[in-house]
mmCIF file of C-alpha atoms in Angstrom:
data_model
loop_
_atom_site.group_PDB
_atom_site.id
_atom_site.type_symbol
_atom_site.label_atom_id
_atom_site.label_comp_id
_atom_site.label_asym_id
_atom_site.label_seq_id
_atom_site.Cartn_x
_atom_site.Cartn_y
_atom_site.Cartn_z
ATOM 1 C CA MET A 198 3.840 54.738 -11.478
ATOM 2 C CA HIS A 199 4.626 51.104 -11.991
ATOM 3 C CA GLU A 200 8.226 51.798 -10.952
ATOM 4 C CA LYS A 201 7.111 53.101 -7.608
ATOM 5 C CA LEU A 202 4.871 49.990 -6.892
ATOM 6 C CA MET A 203 7.413 47.360 -7.728
ATOM 7 C CA PRO A 204 9.603 48.027 -4.675
ATOM 8 C CA ALA A 205 6.556 47.820 -2.283
ATOM 9 C CA THR A 206 5.462 44.446 -3.668
ATOM 10 C CA ALA A 207 8.853 43.046 -3.332
ATOM 11 C CA ALA A 208 9.090 44.277 0.203
ATOM 12 C CA VAL A 209 5.776 42.595 1.036
ATOM 13 C CA THR A 210 6.924 39.343 -0.538
ATOM 14 C CA SER A 211 10.118 39.470 1.475
ATOM 15 C CA VAL A 212 8.150 40.016 4.658
ATOM 16 C CA ASP A 213 5.973 36.997 4.006
ATOM 17 C CA ALA A 214 8.980 34.881 3.340
ATOM 18 C CA VAL A 215 10.664 36.006 6.645
ATOM 19 C CA LEU A 216 7.502 35.315 8.596
ATOM 20 C CA ASN A 217 7.090 31.901 6.938
ATOM 21 C CA LEU A 218 10.680 31.007 7.866
ATOM 22 C CA SER A 219 10.510 32.483 11.354
ATOM 23 C CA TRP A 220 7.009 31.320 12.568
ATOM 24 C CA PRO A 221 5.389 27.758 12.176
ATOM 25 C CA ASN A 222 2.274 27.809 10.016
ATOM 26 C CA PRO A 223 -0.716 26.229 12.040
ATOM 27 C CA ALA A 224 -2.472 25.140 8.883
ATOM 28 C CA LEU A 225 0.575 23.443 7.487
ATOM 29 C CA ILE A 226 1.134 21.598 10.836
ATOM 30 C CA LEU A 227 -2.546 20.434 10.809
ATOM 31 C CA ALA A 228 -2.312 19.210 7.288
ATOM 32 C CA GLN A 229 0.856 17.191 8.036
ATOM 33 C CA ALA A 230 -0.865 15.718 11.022
ATOM 34 C CA ASN A 231 -3.960 14.777 9.140
ATOM 35 C CA THR A 232 -1.843 13.218 6.569
ATOM 36 C CA GLY A 233 -0.056 11.033 9.113
ATOM 37 C CA LEU A 234 -3.300 10.013 10.655
ATOM 38 C CA ALA A 235 -4.799 9.220 7.275
ATOM 39 C CA ASP A 236 -1.835 7.101 6.433
ATOM 40 C CA ALA A 237 -2.089 5.253 9.742
ATOM 41 C CA CYS A 238 -5.935 4.936 10.130
ATOM 42 C CA GLY A 239 -7.322 5.629 6.745
ATOM 43 C CA VAL A 240 -9.041 8.645 5.348
ATOM 44 C CA THR A 241 -12.518 7.527 6.350
ATOM 45 C CA ASP A 242 -13.975 5.221 8.856
ATOM 46 C CA GLN A 243 -11.074 5.847 11.371
ATOM 47 C CA SER A 244 -11.443 3.710 14.555
ATOM 48 C CA ALA A 245 -11.215 5.277 17.902
ATOM 49 C CA ILE A 246 -8.326 2.886 18.934
ATOM 50 C CA CYS A 247 -6.093 3.747 15.940
ATOM 51 C CA ARG A 248 -6.869 7.526 16.384
ATOM 52 C CA ASN A 249 -6.165 7.557 20.116
ATOM 53 C CA VAL A 250 -2.950 5.582 19.695
ATOM 54 C CA TYR A 251 -1.694 7.942 17.039
ATOM 55 C CA ASP A 252 -2.656 10.913 19.185
ATOM 56 C CA TRP A 253 -0.813 9.471 22.205
ATOM 57 C CA THR A 254 2.361 8.326 20.397
ATOM 58 C CA ASN A 255 2.393 10.215 17.076
ATOM 59 C CA ASN A 256 3.646 6.986 15.505
ATOM 60 C CA ALA A 257 1.771 5.640 12.466
ATOM 61 C CA ALA A 258 3.295 2.184 12.781
ATOM 62 C CA LEU A 259 1.903 1.747 16.445
ATOM 63 C CA ALA A 260 -1.428 3.098 15.394
ATOM 64 C CA THR A 261 -1.678 0.610 12.463
ATOM 65 C CA ALA A 262 -0.555 -2.175 14.649
ATOM 66 C CA ALA A 263 -3.224 -1.349 17.211
ATOM 67 C CA GLU A 264 -5.779 -1.283 14.337
ATOM 68 C CA TRP A 265 -4.732 -4.765 13.309
ATOM 69 C CA PHE A 266 -4.373 -6.349 16.690
ATOM 70 C CA LEU A 267 -7.021 -4.647 18.861
ATOM 71 C CA ASN A 268 -9.863 -3.087 16.777
ATOM 72 C CA ARG A 269 -10.262 -5.685 13.911
ATOM 73 C CA PRO A 270 -10.311 -8.777 16.121
ATOM 74 C CA ILE A 271 -13.002 -7.050 18.267
ATOM 75 C CA ARG A 272 -15.092 -6.428 15.131
ATOM 76 C CA VAL A 273 -14.548 -10.033 14.035
ATOM 77 C CA ILE A 274 -15.575 -11.336 17.434
ATOM 78 C CA VAL A 275 -18.720 -9.077 17.364
ATOM 79 C CA VAL A 276 -19.576 -10.372 13.878
ATOM 80 C CA LEU A 277 -19.158 -13.939 14.940
ATOM 81 C CA LEU A 278 -21.357 -13.292 18.040
ATOM 82 C CA ILE A 279 -24.080 -11.752 15.899
ATOM 83 C CA GLY A 280 -23.982 -14.712 13.516
ATOM 84 C CA TRP A 281 -24.184 -17.186 16.441
ATOM 85 C CA VAL A 282 -27.182 -15.351 17.944
ATOM 86 C CA ALA A 283 -28.844 -15.231 14.558
ATOM 87 C CA SER A 284 -28.279 -18.930 14.020
ATOM 88 C CA ARG A 285 -29.843 -19.887 17.474
ATOM 89 C CA ILE A 286 -32.841 -17.679 16.783
ATOM 90 C CA ALA A 287 -33.305 -19.238 13.329
ATOM 91 C CA LYS A 288 -32.991 -22.706 14.763
ATOM 92 C CA ARG A 289 -35.682 -21.995 17.374
ATOM 93 C CA ALA A 290 -37.945 -20.473 14.779
ATOM 94 C CA ILE A 291 -37.558 -23.445 12.379
ATOM 95 C CA VAL A 292 -38.271 -25.933 15.147
ATOM 96 C CA ARG A 293 -41.560 -24.105 15.997
ATOM 97 C CA LEU A 294 -42.558 -23.848 12.348
ATOM 98 C CA ALA A 295 -41.791 -27.521 11.741
ATOM 99 C CA LYS A 296 -43.974 -28.460 14.719
ATOM 100 C CA ARG A 297 -46.908 -26.326 13.500
ATOM 101 C CA ILE A 298 -46.538 -28.001 10.080
ATOM 102 C CA GLY A 299 -46.321 -31.474 11.528
ATOM 103 C CA ALA A 300 -49.131 -31.011 13.902
ATOM 104 C CA ALA A 301 -52.677 -31.550 12.509
ATOM 105 C CA PRO A 302 -54.736 -28.271 13.024
ATOM 106 C CA VAL A 303 -58.057 -28.453 14.524
ATOM 107 C CA ASP A 304 -59.868 -27.041 11.455
ATOM 108 C CA SER A 305 -57.901 -29.356 9.142
ATOM 109 C CA PRO A 306 -59.930 -30.654 6.057
ATOM 110 C CA LEU A 307 -58.537 -34.080 6.835
ATOM 111 C CA LYS A 308 -59.991 -34.156 10.356
ATOM 112 C CA ALA A 309 -63.376 -35.536 9.266
ATOM 113 C CA LEU A 310 -61.541 -38.204 7.117
ATOM 114 C CA ARG A 311 -59.389 -39.150 10.180
ATOM 115 C CA GLU A 312 -62.461 -39.640 12.238
ATOM 116 C CA LEU A 313 -64.194 -41.654 9.677
ATOM 117 C CA GLY A 314 -61.072 -43.632 8.990
ATOM 118 C CA PRO A 315 -60.442 -47.202 10.371
ATOM 119 C CA GLY A 316 -58.477 -48.031 13.425
ATOM 120 C CA GLY A 317 -59.631 -45.233 15.715
ATOM 121 C CA LYS A 318 -56.813 -44.362 18.181
ATOM 122 C CA GLU A 319 -54.383 -46.632 16.367
ATOM 123 C CA MET A 320 -54.922 -44.677 13.085
ATOM 124 C CA GLN A 321 -54.479 -41.481 14.867
ATOM 125 C CA GLU A 322 -51.230 -42.642 16.416
ATOM 126 C CA ILE A 323 -49.957 -43.555 12.955
ATOM 127 C CA GLU A 324 -50.835 -40.260 11.550
ATOM 128 C CA ALA A 325 -49.216 -38.378 14.497
ATOM 129 C CA SER A 326 -45.953 -40.435 14.074
ATOM 130 C CA ARG A 327 -45.921 -39.862 10.249
ATOM 131 C CA ALA A 328 -46.507 -36.117 10.912
ATOM 132 C CA GLU A 329 -43.617 -36.109 13.415
ATOM 133 C CA ALA A 330 -41.322 -37.776 10.954
ATOM 134 C CA ARG A 331 -42.280 -35.274 8.293
ATOM 135 C CA ALA A 332 -41.809 -32.345 10.585
ATOM 136 C CA GLU A 333 -38.309 -33.703 11.556
ATOM 137 C CA THR A 334 -37.353 -33.954 7.826
ATOM 138 C CA LEU A 335 -38.615 -30.444 7.021
ATOM 139 C CA GLY A 336 -36.828 -28.959 10.121
ATOM 140 C CA HIS A 337 -33.607 -30.572 9.119
ATOM 141 C CA VAL A 338 -33.660 -29.248 5.553
ATOM 142 C CA LEU A 339 -34.746 -25.788 6.541
ATOM 143 C CA ARG A 340 -32.120 -25.541 9.268
ATOM 144 C CA SER A 341 -29.415 -26.529 6.851
ATOM 145 C CA ILE A 342 -30.492 -23.928 4.340
ATOM 146 C CA VAL A 343 -30.811 -21.084 6.906
ATOM 147 C CA LEU A 344 -27.539 -21.870 8.627
ATOM 148 C CA VAL A 345 -25.665 -21.927 5.323
ATOM 149 C CA LEU A 346 -27.038 -18.515 4.361
ATOM 150 C CA ILE A 347 -26.283 -17.008 7.852
ATOM 151 C CA TRP A 348 -22.633 -18.200 8.091
ATOM 152 C CA THR A 349 -21.928 -17.408 4.333
ATOM 153 C CA MET A 350 -22.987 -13.725 5.175
ATOM 154 C CA THR A 351 -20.964 -13.726 8.359
ATOM 155 C CA ALA A 352 -17.861 -15.047 6.541
ATOM 156 C CA MET A 353 -18.260 -12.296 3.922
ATOM 157 C CA VAL A 354 -18.565 -9.580 6.525
ATOM 158 C CA ILE A 355 -15.378 -10.885 8.297
ATOM 159 C CA LEU A 356 -13.538 -10.912 5.050
ATOM 160 C CA GLY A 357 -14.535 -7.254 4.490
ATOM 161 C CA GLU A 358 -13.356 -6.419 8.119
ATOM 162 C CA VAL A 359 -9.891 -7.844 7.488
ATOM 163 C CA GLY A 360 -9.441 -5.813 4.354
ATOM 164 C CA VAL A 361 -10.230 -8.331 1.649
ATOM 165 C CA ASN A 362 -11.891 -6.587 -1.425
ATOM 166 C CA LEU A 363 -15.197 -8.368 -1.750
ATOM 167 C CA GLY A 364 -16.205 -6.717 -5.066
ATOM 168 C CA PRO A 365 -14.511 -9.275 -7.505
ATOM 169 C CA LEU A 366 -15.635 -12.095 -5.152
ATOM 170 C CA ILE A 367 -19.316 -10.987 -5.147
ATOM 171 C CA ALA A 368 -19.166 -10.327 -8.950
ATOM 172 C CA GLY A 369 -17.741 -13.848 -9.548
ATOM 173 C CA ALA A 370 -20.328 -15.429 -7.254
ATOM 174 C CA GLY A 371 -23.138 -13.549 -9.016
ATOM 175 C CA ILE A 372 -21.918 -14.764 -12.421
ATOM 176 C CA ALA A 373 -21.619 -18.284 -11.123
ATOM 177 C CA GLY A 374 -25.039 -18.083 -9.493
ATOM 178 C CA VAL A 375 -26.683 -16.994 -12.771
ATOM 179 C CA ALA A 376 -24.930 -19.722 -14.654
ATOM 180 C CA LEU A 377 -25.986 -22.263 -12.068
ATOM 181 C CA GLY A 378 -29.547 -21.023 -11.993
ATOM 182 C CA PHE A 379 -29.844 -21.451 -15.736
ATOM 183 C CA GLY A 380 -28.210 -24.849 -15.725
ATOM 184 C CA ALA A 381 -29.978 -26.338 -12.702
ATOM 185 C CA GLN A 382 -33.521 -25.000 -13.203
ATOM 186 C CA SER A 383 -34.963 -28.585 -13.098
ATOM 187 C CA VAL A 384 -32.905 -29.349 -9.811
ATOM 188 C CA VAL A 385 -34.347 -26.308 -8.133
ATOM 189 C CA LYS A 386 -37.843 -27.240 -9.452
ATOM 190 C CA ASP A 387 -37.462 -30.753 -7.992
ATOM 191 C CA PHE A 388 -36.290 -29.438 -4.781
ATOM 192 C CA LEU A 389 -39.164 -26.945 -4.249
ATOM 193 C CA THR A 390 -41.668 -29.521 -5.370
ATOM 194 C CA GLY A 391 -40.319 -32.091 -2.942
ATOM 195 C CA LEU A 392 -40.434 -29.532 -0.242
ATOM 196 C CA PHE A 393 -44.076 -28.649 -0.798
ATOM 197 C CA MET A 394 -44.995 -32.409 -1.064
ATOM 198 C CA LEU A 395 -43.508 -32.973 2.373
ATOM 199 C CA ILE A 396 -45.319 -29.988 3.877
ATOM 200 C CA GLU A 397 -48.735 -30.973 2.422
ATOM 201 C CA ASP A 398 -48.137 -34.759 3.077
ATOM 202 C CA ASN A 399 -49.358 -35.752 -0.280
ATOM 203 C CA TYR A 400 -47.866 -39.211 0.106
ATOM 204 C CA GLY A 401 -45.380 -41.015 2.278
ATOM 205 C CA VAL A 402 -43.256 -44.207 2.395
ATOM 206 C CA GLY A 403 -45.689 -47.230 2.155
ATOM 207 C CA ASP A 404 -48.456 -45.392 0.287
ATOM 208 C CA VAL A 405 -49.749 -46.844 -3.032
ATOM 209 C CA ILE A 406 -49.807 -43.983 -5.578
ATOM 210 C CA ASP A 407 -50.516 -43.448 -9.141
ATOM 211 C CA PHE A 408 -48.348 -40.626 -10.691
ATOM 212 C CA GLY A 409 -49.495 -41.126 -14.247
ATOM 213 C CA ASP A 410 -46.655 -43.206 -15.715
ATOM 214 C CA ALA A 411 -47.005 -46.102 -13.249
ATOM 215 C CA THR A 412 -48.734 -47.235 -10.100
ATOM 216 C CA GLY A 413 -46.861 -48.666 -7.173
ATOM 217 C CA THR A 414 -45.805 -48.570 -3.519
ATOM 218 C CA VAL A 415 -43.598 -45.656 -2.378
ATOM 219 C CA GLU A 416 -40.284 -46.852 -1.168
ATOM 220 C CA LYS A 417 -38.397 -43.565 -0.563
ATOM 221 C CA VAL A 418 -39.203 -39.909 -0.601
ATOM 222 C CA SER A 419 -36.505 -37.269 -0.779
ATOM 223 C CA LEU A 420 -36.387 -33.570 -1.802
ATOM 224 C CA ARG A 421 -34.945 -34.568 -5.195
ATOM 225 C CA SER A 422 -36.971 -37.634 -6.252
ATOM 226 C CA THR A 423 -39.508 -40.223 -5.358
ATOM 227 C CA THR A 424 -38.794 -43.969 -5.492
ATOM 228 C CA VAL A 425 -41.795 -46.171 -6.401
ATOM 229 C CA ARG A 426 -41.992 -49.984 -6.969
ATOM 230 C CA ASP A 427 -44.817 -51.139 -9.297
ATOM 231 C CA LYS A 428 -46.731 -54.426 -9.273
ATOM 232 C CA HIS A 429 -44.209 -56.049 -11.539
ATOM 233 C CA GLY A 430 -41.258 -55.178 -9.272
ATOM 234 C CA THR A 431 -39.945 -52.485 -11.381
ATOM 235 C CA VAL A 432 -38.387 -49.576 -9.372
ATOM 236 C CA TRP A 433 -39.286 -46.019 -10.729
ATOM 237 C CA HIS A 434 -37.020 -42.997 -9.752
ATOM 238 C CA VAL A 435 -39.180 -40.064 -10.494
ATOM 239 C CA PRO A 436 -37.960 -36.499 -10.084
ATOM 240 C CA ASN A 437 -40.478 -34.609 -7.993
ATOM 241 C CA GLY A 438 -40.712 -31.809 -10.526
ATOM 242 C CA GLN A 439 -42.071 -34.186 -13.127
ATOM 243 C CA ILE A 440 -44.918 -35.364 -10.951
ATOM 244 C CA ASN A 441 -47.976 -33.319 -12.192
ATOM 245 C CA ARG A 442 -50.665 -35.226 -10.444
ATOM 246 C CA VAL A 443 -50.716 -37.923 -7.717
ATOM 247 C CA ALA A 444 -53.475 -40.367 -6.856
ATOM 248 C CA ASN A 445 -52.987 -41.823 -3.414
ATOM 249 C CA TYR A 446 -54.896 -45.073 -2.864
ATOM 250 C CA SER A 447 -53.932 -45.628 0.772
ATOM 251 C CA GLN A 448 -54.192 -42.421 2.641
ATOM 252 C CA LEU A 449 -56.045 -42.702 5.914
ATOM 253 C CA TRP A 450 -58.457 -45.379 4.544
ATOM 254 C CA SER A 451 -59.334 -47.212 1.354
ATOM 255 C CA MET A 452 -62.555 -48.404 -0.465
ATOM 256 C CA ALA A 453 -63.085 -51.877 -2.063
ATOM 257 C CA LEU A 454 -65.548 -51.686 -4.798
ATOM 258 C CA ILE A 455 -67.008 -54.781 -6.670
ATOM 259 C CA ASP A 456 -69.416 -54.871 -9.573
ATOM 260 C CA ILE A 457 -70.608 -58.566 -10.027
ATOM 261 C CA GLU A 458 -73.013 -59.454 -12.803
ATOM 262 C CA VAL A 459 -75.926 -61.827 -12.703
ATOM 263 C CA SER A 460 -78.024 -63.136 -15.589
ATOM 264 C CA TYR A 461 -81.335 -61.380 -16.620
ATOM 265 C CA ASP A 462 -83.402 -64.357 -15.605
ATOM 266 C CA THR A 463 -82.034 -64.170 -11.966
ATOM 267 C CA ASP A 464 -84.168 -62.970 -9.025
ATOM 268 C CA LEU A 465 -82.409 -59.946 -8.107
ATOM 269 C CA ARG A 466 -83.723 -59.799 -4.542
ATOM 270 C CA GLN A 467 -82.540 -63.429 -3.901
ATOM 271 C CA ALA A 468 -79.119 -62.417 -5.316
ATOM 272 C CA MET A 469 -78.946 -59.348 -3.174
ATOM 273 C CA THR A 470 -79.881 -61.435 -0.100
ATOM 274 C CA VAL A 471 -77.143 -63.872 -0.886
ATOM 275 C CA ILE A 472 -74.610 -61.068 -1.335
ATOM 276 C CA GLU A 473 -75.693 -59.584 2.039
ATOM 277 C CA GLU A 474 -75.221 -62.898 3.727
ATOM 278 C CA VAL A 475 -71.680 -63.394 2.404
ATOM 279 C CA SER A 476 -70.792 -59.813 3.433
ATOM 280 C CA ALA A 477 -72.119 -60.437 7.004
ATOM 281 C CA GLU A 478 -70.045 -63.614 7.215
ATOM 282 C CA MET A 479 -66.936 -61.838 6.136
ATOM 283 C CA TRP A 480 -67.559 -59.031 8.607
ATOM 284 C CA ALA A 481 -68.002 -61.453 11.408
ATOM 285 C CA ASP A 482 -64.821 -63.392 10.447
ATOM 286 C CA PRO A 483 -62.060 -62.287 12.854
ATOM 287 C CA GLU A 484 -59.368 -62.584 10.254
ATOM 288 C CA TRP A 485 -61.124 -59.983 8.112
ATOM 289 C CA GLY A 486 -63.623 -58.024 9.999
ATOM 290 C CA GLY A 487 -61.346 -57.097 12.865
ATOM 291 C CA ASP A 488 -58.123 -56.434 10.992
ATOM 292 C CA GLU A 489 -58.715 -55.364 7.446
ATOM 293 C CA LEU A 490 -62.430 -54.127 7.274
ATOM 294 C CA SER A 491 -63.520 -50.955 9.035
ATOM 295 C CA GLU A 492 -67.183 -51.358 8.248
ATOM 296 C CA ALA A 493 -69.510 -54.076 7.142
ATOM 297 C CA PRO A 494 -69.785 -54.427 3.261
ATOM 298 C CA ARG A 495 -72.831 -52.682 1.890
ATOM 299 C CA VAL A 496 -74.862 -53.765 -1.131
ATOM 300 C CA LEU A 497 -75.745 -50.703 -3.085
ATOM 301 C CA GLY A 498 -78.006 -52.480 -5.540
ATOM 302 C CA VAL A 499 -78.327 -52.571 -9.332
ATOM 303 C CA GLN A 500 -75.468 -50.528 -10.854
ATOM 304 C CA SER A 501 -75.989 -51.031 -14.552
ATOM 305 C CA LEU A 502 -77.917 -53.171 -17.231
ATOM 306 C CA GLY A 503 -75.294 -54.578 -19.407
ATOM 307 C CA ALA A 504 -75.401 -56.433 -22.753
ATOM 308 C CA SER A 505 -75.163 -59.881 -21.149
ATOM 309 C CA GLY A 506 -76.131 -59.313 -17.404
ATOM 310 C CA ILE A 507 -77.129 -57.000 -14.555
ATOM 311 C CA ALA A 508 -74.330 -55.511 -12.375
ATOM 312 C CA LEU A 509 -74.759 -55.464 -8.548
ATOM 313 C CA ARG A 510 -72.466 -53.205 -6.654
ATOM 314 C CA ILE A 511 -70.791 -53.866 -3.275
ATOM 315 C CA VAL A 512 -68.615 -51.420 -1.366
ATOM 316 C CA VAL A 513 -66.392 -51.997 1.621
ATOM 317 C CA LYS A 514 -64.321 -49.529 3.596
ATOM 318 C CA THR A 515 -60.980 -51.035 4.450
ATOM 319 C CA GLU A 516 -57.573 -50.304 5.977
ATOM 320 C CA PRO A 517 -55.126 -48.434 3.843
ATOM 321 C CA SER A 518 -53.763 -50.419 0.877
ATOM 322 C CA LEU A 519 -55.813 -53.523 1.694
ATOM 323 C CA GLN A 520 -58.753 -52.885 -0.724
ATOM 324 C CA TRP A 521 -57.303 -55.315 -3.398
ATOM 325 C CA SER A 522 -56.981 -58.205 -1.000
ATOM 326 C CA VAL A 523 -60.497 -57.653 0.392
ATOM 327 C CA GLU A 524 -61.926 -57.498 -3.158
ATOM 328 C CA ARG A 525 -60.205 -60.860 -4.232
ATOM 329 C CA GLU A 526 -61.456 -62.581 -0.935
ATOM 330 C CA LEU A 527 -64.968 -61.207 -1.441
ATOM 331 C CA ARG A 528 -65.210 -62.292 -5.078
ATOM 332 C CA LEU A 529 -64.253 -65.819 -4.038
ATOM 333 C CA ARG A 530 -66.898 -66.061 -1.532
ATOM 334 C CA LEU A 531 -69.458 -64.693 -3.751
ATOM 335 C CA LYS A 532 -68.679 -67.186 -6.466
ATOM 336 C CA GLU A 533 -68.958 -70.007 -4.060
ATOM 337 C CA ALA A 534 -72.218 -68.697 -2.673
ATOM 338 C CA PHE A 535 -73.732 -68.144 -6.100
ATOM 339 C CA ASP A 536 -72.806 -71.674 -7.115
ATOM 340 C CA LYS A 537 -74.622 -73.107 -3.995
ATOM 341 C CA ALA A 538 -77.681 -70.880 -4.716
ATOM 342 C CA GLY A 539 -77.799 -71.702 -8.385
ATOM 343 C CA ILE A 540 -77.341 -68.155 -9.396
ATOM 344 C CA GLU A 541 -75.722 -67.845 -12.792
ATOM 345 C CA ILE A 542 -72.933 -65.319 -13.480
ATOM 346 C CA PRO A 543 -73.403 -64.460 -17.154
ATOM 347 C CA PHE A 544 -70.774 -64.550 -19.847
ATOM 348 C CA PRO A 545 -70.881 -63.580 -23.549
ATOM 349 C CA GLN A 546 -72.777 -66.110 -25.584
ATOM 350 C CA GLN A 547 -73.511 -66.583 -29.262
ATOM 351 C CA THR A 548 -76.340 -68.501 -30.977
ATOM 352 C CA VAL A 549 -75.172 -70.271 -34.271
ATOM 353 C CA TRP A 550 -77.571 -71.412 -36.900
ATOM 354 C CA LEU A 551 -76.496 -74.127 -39.179
ATOM 355 C CA ARG A 552 -78.272 -74.266 -42.534
ATOM 356 C CA ASN A 553 -78.026 -77.194 -45.056
ATOM 357 C CA ASP A 554 -77.965 -76.227 -48.776
ATOM 358 C CA PRO A 555 -80.382 -78.670 -50.567
ATOM 359 C CA THR A 556 -78.248 -78.443 -53.751
#
């Protein structure tokens, strides 16, 4: 039985061989064509230009050249155009954001303070110019950050389009970013703190602040640090991230406060009358009342009963950073007026008893 089947099988095989030799195999031709197309244009993501050139010419070299000199430059130009449009949109958005931050909103908590502050329109103009400068600084910083991010992403997309393998580059950048993040935590903290300080306008150049370690006048404010010169002339360079609290003595307006003591045998009403007269004279003085004082000094009355005298309190609202000069001038005038009125300013006294020993 096997002997009868063997010749038939051999005959079928010979017929297939003859057919394969005599007639072209469509599947084989399609596979060869696909192989050439894949060599020219890649297995996946074949561009229309490369595929059409290969179909027209059946030449892998021409198809590859068309891919390099026609399709990829078009993609690069499109990516650059998208990056340019994104940068323009980001710039406009940041400008609007900076203007909103710099402008004082109607319901701002500082509005009441601005209205009560000295100088009226002049003070409002100063605040407006300060807000404008702050908005310009913020806009410049934010624009720089956003543009760097946009064009970095654009460059990476372009490198991917020209065939550069971005895997090792992204991996190396990720490792470098992690190492930089661990090593520069304080720098990032200083940067973010300085950014929020500028947004919230905690202080500015020319303000007198107390940041814990020292008190002085702000000479420079940057995103990295704040430069302060204290009363001794020492310059402090303080990283913004290390400023946990800030007391601003000169924002909008200041307050001069004086506690002056009189002896217990002094007529308090007479002393308060003298203080009110001195305050009225200082308020009427053009050198002080018009330039440095925003309101007439007020005598609040008895503040405390001390060991050697009674303290009377006077308060004066002044221009920013001028409270100390007003206090010194007012103390001088009060001392001269008390001397004329015969009012004694007490000081610590001791009574000493001398005893003679009869022996």
